[in-house]
């Protein structure tokens, strides 16, 4: 009998407490949609010795601007890095003069478009040509490219 007396008493106090707890949970159960954050991505833009239209908007001239593709990548907040990659097997005809012109007329202007732009990949210059201009070959390496990587593996 003592058992029966305690149960109704506890139920009387427990029911309002449960109602309050349930009401508080209902108020806090509103769905808060988490903000979806897309991780930044890296993109690659390839170019060749004869075709740099992926980087520039027109034919060669000192005033040429950036291409629409590069402009889109620069202004897109989801893109963290834009890597400029040389096409394979198109650089073996480059002489010292060509390497200097490539650096001055194509790569330096392309890198100056945005801090997002970096170099990546390998230039397979004519063996020995890049070593004739060590300051330029160091510049290529400092900006992310490699020079004749396949030849270095063979040694």
PDB file of C-alpha atoms in Angstrom:
ATOM      1  CA  UNK A   1       0.000   0.000   0.000  1.00  0.00           C
ATOM      2  CA  UNK A   2       2.798   2.308   0.718  1.00  0.00           C
ATOM      3  CA  UNK A   3       3.975   1.668  -2.786  1.00  0.00           C
ATOM      4  CA  UNK A   4       0.657   2.773  -4.247  1.00  0.00           C
ATOM      5  CA  UNK A   5       0.702   6.036  -2.330  1.00  0.00           C
ATOM      6  CA  UNK A   6       4.096   7.097  -3.672  1.00  0.00           C
ATOM      7  CA  UNK A   7       3.310   6.485  -7.345  1.00  0.00           C
ATOM      8  CA  UNK A   8       0.435   8.977  -7.692  1.00  0.00           C
ATOM      9  CA  UNK A   9       2.438  11.606  -5.820  1.00  0.00           C
ATOM     10  CA  UNK A  10       5.422  11.228  -8.121  1.00  0.00           C
ATOM     11  CA  UNK A  11       3.224  11.228 -11.188  1.00  0.00           C
ATOM     12  CA  UNK A  12       1.636  14.476 -10.070  1.00  0.00           C
ATOM     13  CA  UNK A  13       5.053  16.159  -9.913  1.00  0.00           C
ATOM     14  CA  UNK A  14       6.581  14.347 -12.835  1.00  0.00           C
ATOM     15  CA  UNK A  15       3.851  15.182 -15.348  1.00  0.00           C
ATOM     16  CA  UNK A  16       4.281  18.974 -15.189  1.00  0.00           C
ATOM     17  CA  UNK A  17       8.062  18.574 -15.236  1.00  0.00           C
ATOM     18  CA  UNK A  18       7.844  16.377 -18.328  1.00  0.00           C
ATOM     19  CA  UNK A  19       5.492  18.846 -19.981  1.00  0.00           C
ATOM     20  CA  UNK A  20       7.923  21.689 -19.341  1.00  0.00           C
ATOM     21  CA  UNK A  21      10.864  19.651 -20.636  1.00  0.00           C
ATOM     22  CA  UNK A  22       8.937  18.610 -23.732  1.00  0.00           C
ATOM     23  CA  UNK A  23       7.890  22.190 -24.418  1.00  0.00           C
ATOM     24  CA  UNK A  24      11.466  23.373 -24.115  1.00  0.00           C
ATOM     25  CA  UNK A  25      12.612  20.663 -26.487  1.00  0.00           C
ATOM     26  CA  UNK A  26       9.954  21.596 -29.010  1.00  0.00           C
ATOM     27  CA  UNK A  27      11.169  25.184 -29.009  1.00  0.00           C
ATOM     28  CA  UNK A  28      14.772  24.141 -29.455  1.00  0.00           C
ATOM     29  CA  UNK A  29      14.054  21.635 -32.216  1.00  0.00           C
ATOM     30  CA  UNK A  30      13.769  24.275 -34.887  1.00  0.00           C
ATOM     31  CA  UNK A  31      15.873  23.179 -37.787  1.00  0.00           C
ATOM     32  CA  UNK A  32      18.872  25.350 -38.308  1.00  0.00           C
ATOM     33  CA  UNK A  33      20.198  24.570 -41.716  1.00  0.00           C
ATOM     34  CA  UNK A  34      23.955  24.516 -41.578  1.00  0.00           C
ATOM     35  CA  UNK A  35      25.708  26.760 -44.023  1.00  0.00           C
ATOM     36  CA  UNK A  36      27.212  24.537 -46.662  1.00  0.00           C
ATOM     37  CA  UNK A  37      30.778  25.504 -47.294  1.00  0.00           C
ATOM     38  CA  UNK A  38      32.323  24.196 -50.441  1.00  0.00           C
ATOM     39  CA  UNK A  39      36.028  23.609 -49.964  1.00  0.00           C
ATOM     40  CA  UNK A  40      38.198  25.735 -52.225  1.00  0.00           C
ATOM     41  CA  UNK A  41      39.447  23.961 -55.313  1.00  0.00           C
ATOM     42  CA  UNK A  42      42.494  24.224 -57.542  1.00  0.00           C
ATOM     43  CA  UNK A  43      42.203  24.433 -61.325  1.00  0.00           C
ATOM     44  CA  UNK A  44      44.709  23.816 -64.084  1.00  0.00           C
ATOM     45  CA  UNK A  45      45.087  25.822 -67.283  1.00  0.00           C
ATOM     46  CA  UNK A  46      47.283  24.303 -69.988  1.00  0.00           C
ATOM     47  CA  UNK A  47      49.130  26.232 -72.653  1.00  0.00           C
ATOM     48  CA  UNK A  48      51.631  25.410 -75.365  1.00  0.00           C
ATOM     49  CA  UNK A  49      54.453  27.170 -77.154  1.00  0.00           C
ATOM     50  CA  UNK A  50      52.183  27.991 -80.076  1.00  0.00           C
ATOM     51  CA  UNK A  51      48.909  28.552 -78.240  1.00  0.00           C
ATOM     52  CA  UNK A  52      48.475  30.645 -75.106  1.00  0.00           C
ATOM     53  CA  UNK A  53      44.833  31.602 -75.763  1.00  0.00           C
ATOM     54  CA  UNK A  54      43.848  29.894 -72.528  1.00  0.00           C
ATOM     55  CA  UNK A  55      45.828  32.616 -70.725  1.00  0.00           C
ATOM     56  CA  UNK A  56      45.393  35.705 -72.905  1.00  0.00           C
ATOM     57  CA  UNK A  57      42.433  37.211 -74.724  1.00  0.00           C
ATOM     58  CA  UNK A  58      43.994  37.906 -78.075  1.00  0.00           C
ATOM     59  CA  UNK A  59      46.965  37.541 -80.345  1.00  0.00           C
ATOM     60  CA  UNK A  60      50.367  38.539 -79.115  1.00  0.00           C
ATOM     61  CA  UNK A  61      50.737  42.190 -78.259  1.00  0.00           C
ATOM     62  CA  UNK A  62      52.136  43.936 -75.205  1.00  0.00           C
ATOM     63  CA  UNK A  63      48.657  45.124 -74.224  1.00  0.00           C
ATOM     64  CA  UNK A  64      46.893  41.765 -74.352  1.00  0.00           C
ATOM     65  CA  UNK A  65      44.706  41.067 -71.358  1.00  0.00           C
ATOM     66  CA  UNK A  66      43.694  37.942 -69.552  1.00  0.00           C
ATOM     67  CA  UNK A  67      41.370  35.442 -71.155  1.00  0.00           C
ATOM     68  CA  UNK A  68      37.744  35.058 -70.104  1.00  0.00           C
ATOM     69  CA  UNK A  69      38.609  31.705 -68.547  1.00  0.00           C
ATOM     70  CA  UNK A  70      41.368  33.180 -66.375  1.00  0.00           C
ATOM     71  CA  UNK A  71      39.136  36.131 -65.506  1.00  0.00           C
ATOM     72  CA  UNK A  72      36.366  33.752 -64.399  1.00  0.00           C
ATOM     73  CA  UNK A  73      38.783  31.696 -62.279  1.00  0.00           C
ATOM     74  CA  UNK A  74      40.277  34.786 -60.630  1.00  0.00           C
ATOM     75  CA  UNK A  75      36.859  36.202 -59.694  1.00  0.00           C
ATOM     76  CA  UNK A  76      35.435  32.887 -58.463  1.00  0.00           C
ATOM     77  CA  UNK A  77      35.780  32.700 -54.648  1.00  0.00           C
ATOM     78  CA  UNK A  78      35.535  28.896 -54.718  1.00  0.00           C
ATOM     79  CA  UNK A  79      38.849  28.654 -56.574  1.00  0.00           C
ATOM     80  CA  UNK A  80      41.958  28.783 -54.412  1.00  0.00           C
ATOM     81  CA  UNK A  81      44.791  28.294 -56.925  1.00  0.00           C
ATOM     82  CA  UNK A  82      45.096  28.513 -60.694  1.00  0.00           C
ATOM     83  CA  UNK A  83      47.975  26.406 -61.977  1.00  0.00           C
ATOM     84  CA  UNK A  84      49.508  27.242 -65.346  1.00  0.00           C
ATOM     85  CA  UNK A  85      50.731  23.976 -66.849  1.00  0.00           C
ATOM     86  CA  UNK A  86      52.842  23.670 -70.013  1.00  0.00           C
ATOM     87  CA  UNK A  87      51.681  21.089 -72.546  1.00  0.00           C
ATOM     88  CA  UNK A  88      54.031  18.111 -72.744  1.00  0.00           C
ATOM     89  CA  UNK A  89      56.541  17.661 -75.531  1.00  0.00           C
ATOM     90  CA  UNK A  90      56.119  21.089 -77.122  1.00  0.00           C
ATOM     91  CA  UNK A  91      59.161  22.886 -75.704  1.00  0.00           C
ATOM     92  CA  UNK A  92      62.107  20.889 -77.076  1.00  0.00           C
ATOM     93  CA  UNK A  93      62.719  23.387 -79.881  1.00  0.00           C
ATOM     94  CA  UNK A  94      63.226  26.307 -77.470  1.00  0.00           C
ATOM     95  CA  UNK A  95      66.600  27.986 -77.558  1.00  0.00           C
ATOM     96  CA  UNK A  96      68.001  30.372 -74.976  1.00  0.00           C
ATOM     97  CA  UNK A  97      66.358  33.307 -76.741  1.00  0.00           C
ATOM     98  CA  UNK A  98      63.006  31.508 -76.835  1.00  0.00           C
ATOM     99  CA  UNK A  99      63.187  30.695 -73.128  1.00  0.00           C
ATOM    100  CA  UNK A 100      63.868  34.343 -72.257  1.00  0.00           C
ATOM    101  CA  UNK A 101      61.004  35.478 -74.520  1.00  0.00           C
ATOM    102  CA  UNK A 102      58.655  32.880 -72.998  1.00  0.00           C
ATOM    103  CA  UNK A 103      59.431  34.135 -69.528  1.00  0.00           C
ATOM    104  CA  UNK A 104      59.187  37.855 -70.372  1.00  0.00           C
ATOM    105  CA  UNK A 105      56.248  37.837 -72.790  1.00  0.00           C
ATOM    106  CA  UNK A 106      54.045  35.029 -71.493  1.00  0.00           C
ATOM    107  CA  UNK A 107      54.780  33.790 -68.005  1.00  0.00           C
ATOM    108  CA  UNK A 108      55.531  37.011 -66.131  1.00  0.00           C
ATOM    109  CA  UNK A 109      52.405  38.746 -67.498  1.00  0.00           C
ATOM    110  CA  UNK A 110      50.267  35.669 -66.732  1.00  0.00           C
ATOM    111  CA  UNK A 111      51.560  35.409 -63.157  1.00  0.00           C
ATOM    112  CA  UNK A 112      50.921  39.122 -62.613  1.00  0.00           C
ATOM    113  CA  UNK A 113      47.166  38.724 -63.212  1.00  0.00           C
ATOM    114  CA  UNK A 114      46.510  37.458 -59.678  1.00  0.00           C
ATOM    115  CA  UNK A 115      48.246  35.986 -56.629  1.00  0.00           C
ATOM    116  CA  UNK A 116      46.081  32.890 -57.194  1.00  0.00           C
ATOM    117  CA  UNK A 117      48.119  32.013 -60.302  1.00  0.00           C
ATOM    118  CA  UNK A 118      51.086  29.682 -59.906  1.00  0.00           C
ATOM    119  CA  UNK A 119      53.242  27.502 -62.084  1.00  0.00           C
ATOM    120  CA  UNK A 120      53.108  23.721 -62.182  1.00  0.00           C
ATOM    121  CA  UNK A 121      54.418  21.062 -64.528  1.00  0.00           C
ATOM    122  CA  UNK A 122      57.564  20.468 -66.545  1.00  0.00           C
ATOM    123  CA  UNK A 123      59.186  22.298 -69.442  1.00  0.00           C
ATOM    124  CA  UNK A 124      61.149  19.882 -71.620  1.00  0.00           C
ATOM    125  CA  UNK A 125      63.523  22.454 -73.105  1.00  0.00           C
ATOM    126  CA  UNK A 126      66.333  21.470 -75.422  1.00  0.00           C
ATOM    127  CA  UNK A 127      68.966  19.876 -73.152  1.00  0.00           C
ATOM    128  CA  UNK A 128      71.524  22.425 -71.971  1.00  0.00           C
ATOM    129  CA  UNK A 129      69.622  25.516 -73.139  1.00  0.00           C
ATOM    130  CA  UNK A 130      68.130  26.413 -69.757  1.00  0.00           C
ATOM    131  CA  UNK A 131      71.512  26.086 -68.019  1.00  0.00           C
ATOM    132  CA  UNK A 132      72.899  28.833 -70.262  1.00  0.00           C
ATOM    133  CA  UNK A 133      70.688  31.312 -68.422  1.00  0.00           C
ATOM    134  CA  UNK A 134      70.797  30.191 -64.765  1.00  0.00           C
ATOM    135  CA  UNK A 135      68.885  33.202 -63.414  1.00  0.00           C
ATOM    136  CA  UNK A 136      65.957  32.366 -65.688  1.00  0.00           C
ATOM    137  CA  UNK A 137      66.006  28.652 -64.946  1.00  0.00           C
ATOM    138  CA  UNK A 138      65.981  29.467 -61.223  1.00  0.00           C
ATOM    139  CA  UNK A 139      63.034  31.784 -61.834  1.00  0.00           C
ATOM    140  CA  UNK A 140      61.082  28.897 -63.436  1.00  0.00           C
ATOM    141  CA  UNK A 141      61.766  26.653 -60.446  1.00  0.00           C
ATOM    142  CA  UNK A 142      60.906  29.371 -57.902  1.00  0.00           C
ATOM    143  CA  UNK A 143      57.533  29.860 -59.566  1.00  0.00           C
ATOM    144  CA  UNK A 144      56.606  26.161 -59.451  1.00  0.00           C
ATOM    145  CA  UNK A 145      57.757  24.655 -62.748  1.00  0.00           C
ATOM    146  CA  UNK A 146      60.437  22.056 -63.324  1.00  0.00           C
ATOM    147  CA  UNK A 147      62.873  21.907 -66.234  1.00  0.00           C
ATOM    148  CA  UNK A 148      63.709  18.642 -68.027  1.00  0.00           C
ATOM    149  CA  UNK A 149      62.479  16.498 -65.161  1.00  0.00           C
ATOM    150  CA  UNK A 150      62.486  13.378 -67.354  1.00  0.00           C
ATOM    151  CA  UNK A 151      66.190  13.849 -68.145  1.00  0.00           C
ATOM    152  CA  UNK A 152      66.999  14.193 -64.461  1.00  0.00           C
ATOM    153  CA  UNK A 153      65.290  10.865 -63.716  1.00  0.00           C
ATOM    154  CA  UNK A 154      67.436   9.096 -66.326  1.00  0.00           C
ATOM    155  CA  UNK A 155      70.685  10.079 -64.660  1.00  0.00           C
TER     156      UNK A 155
END
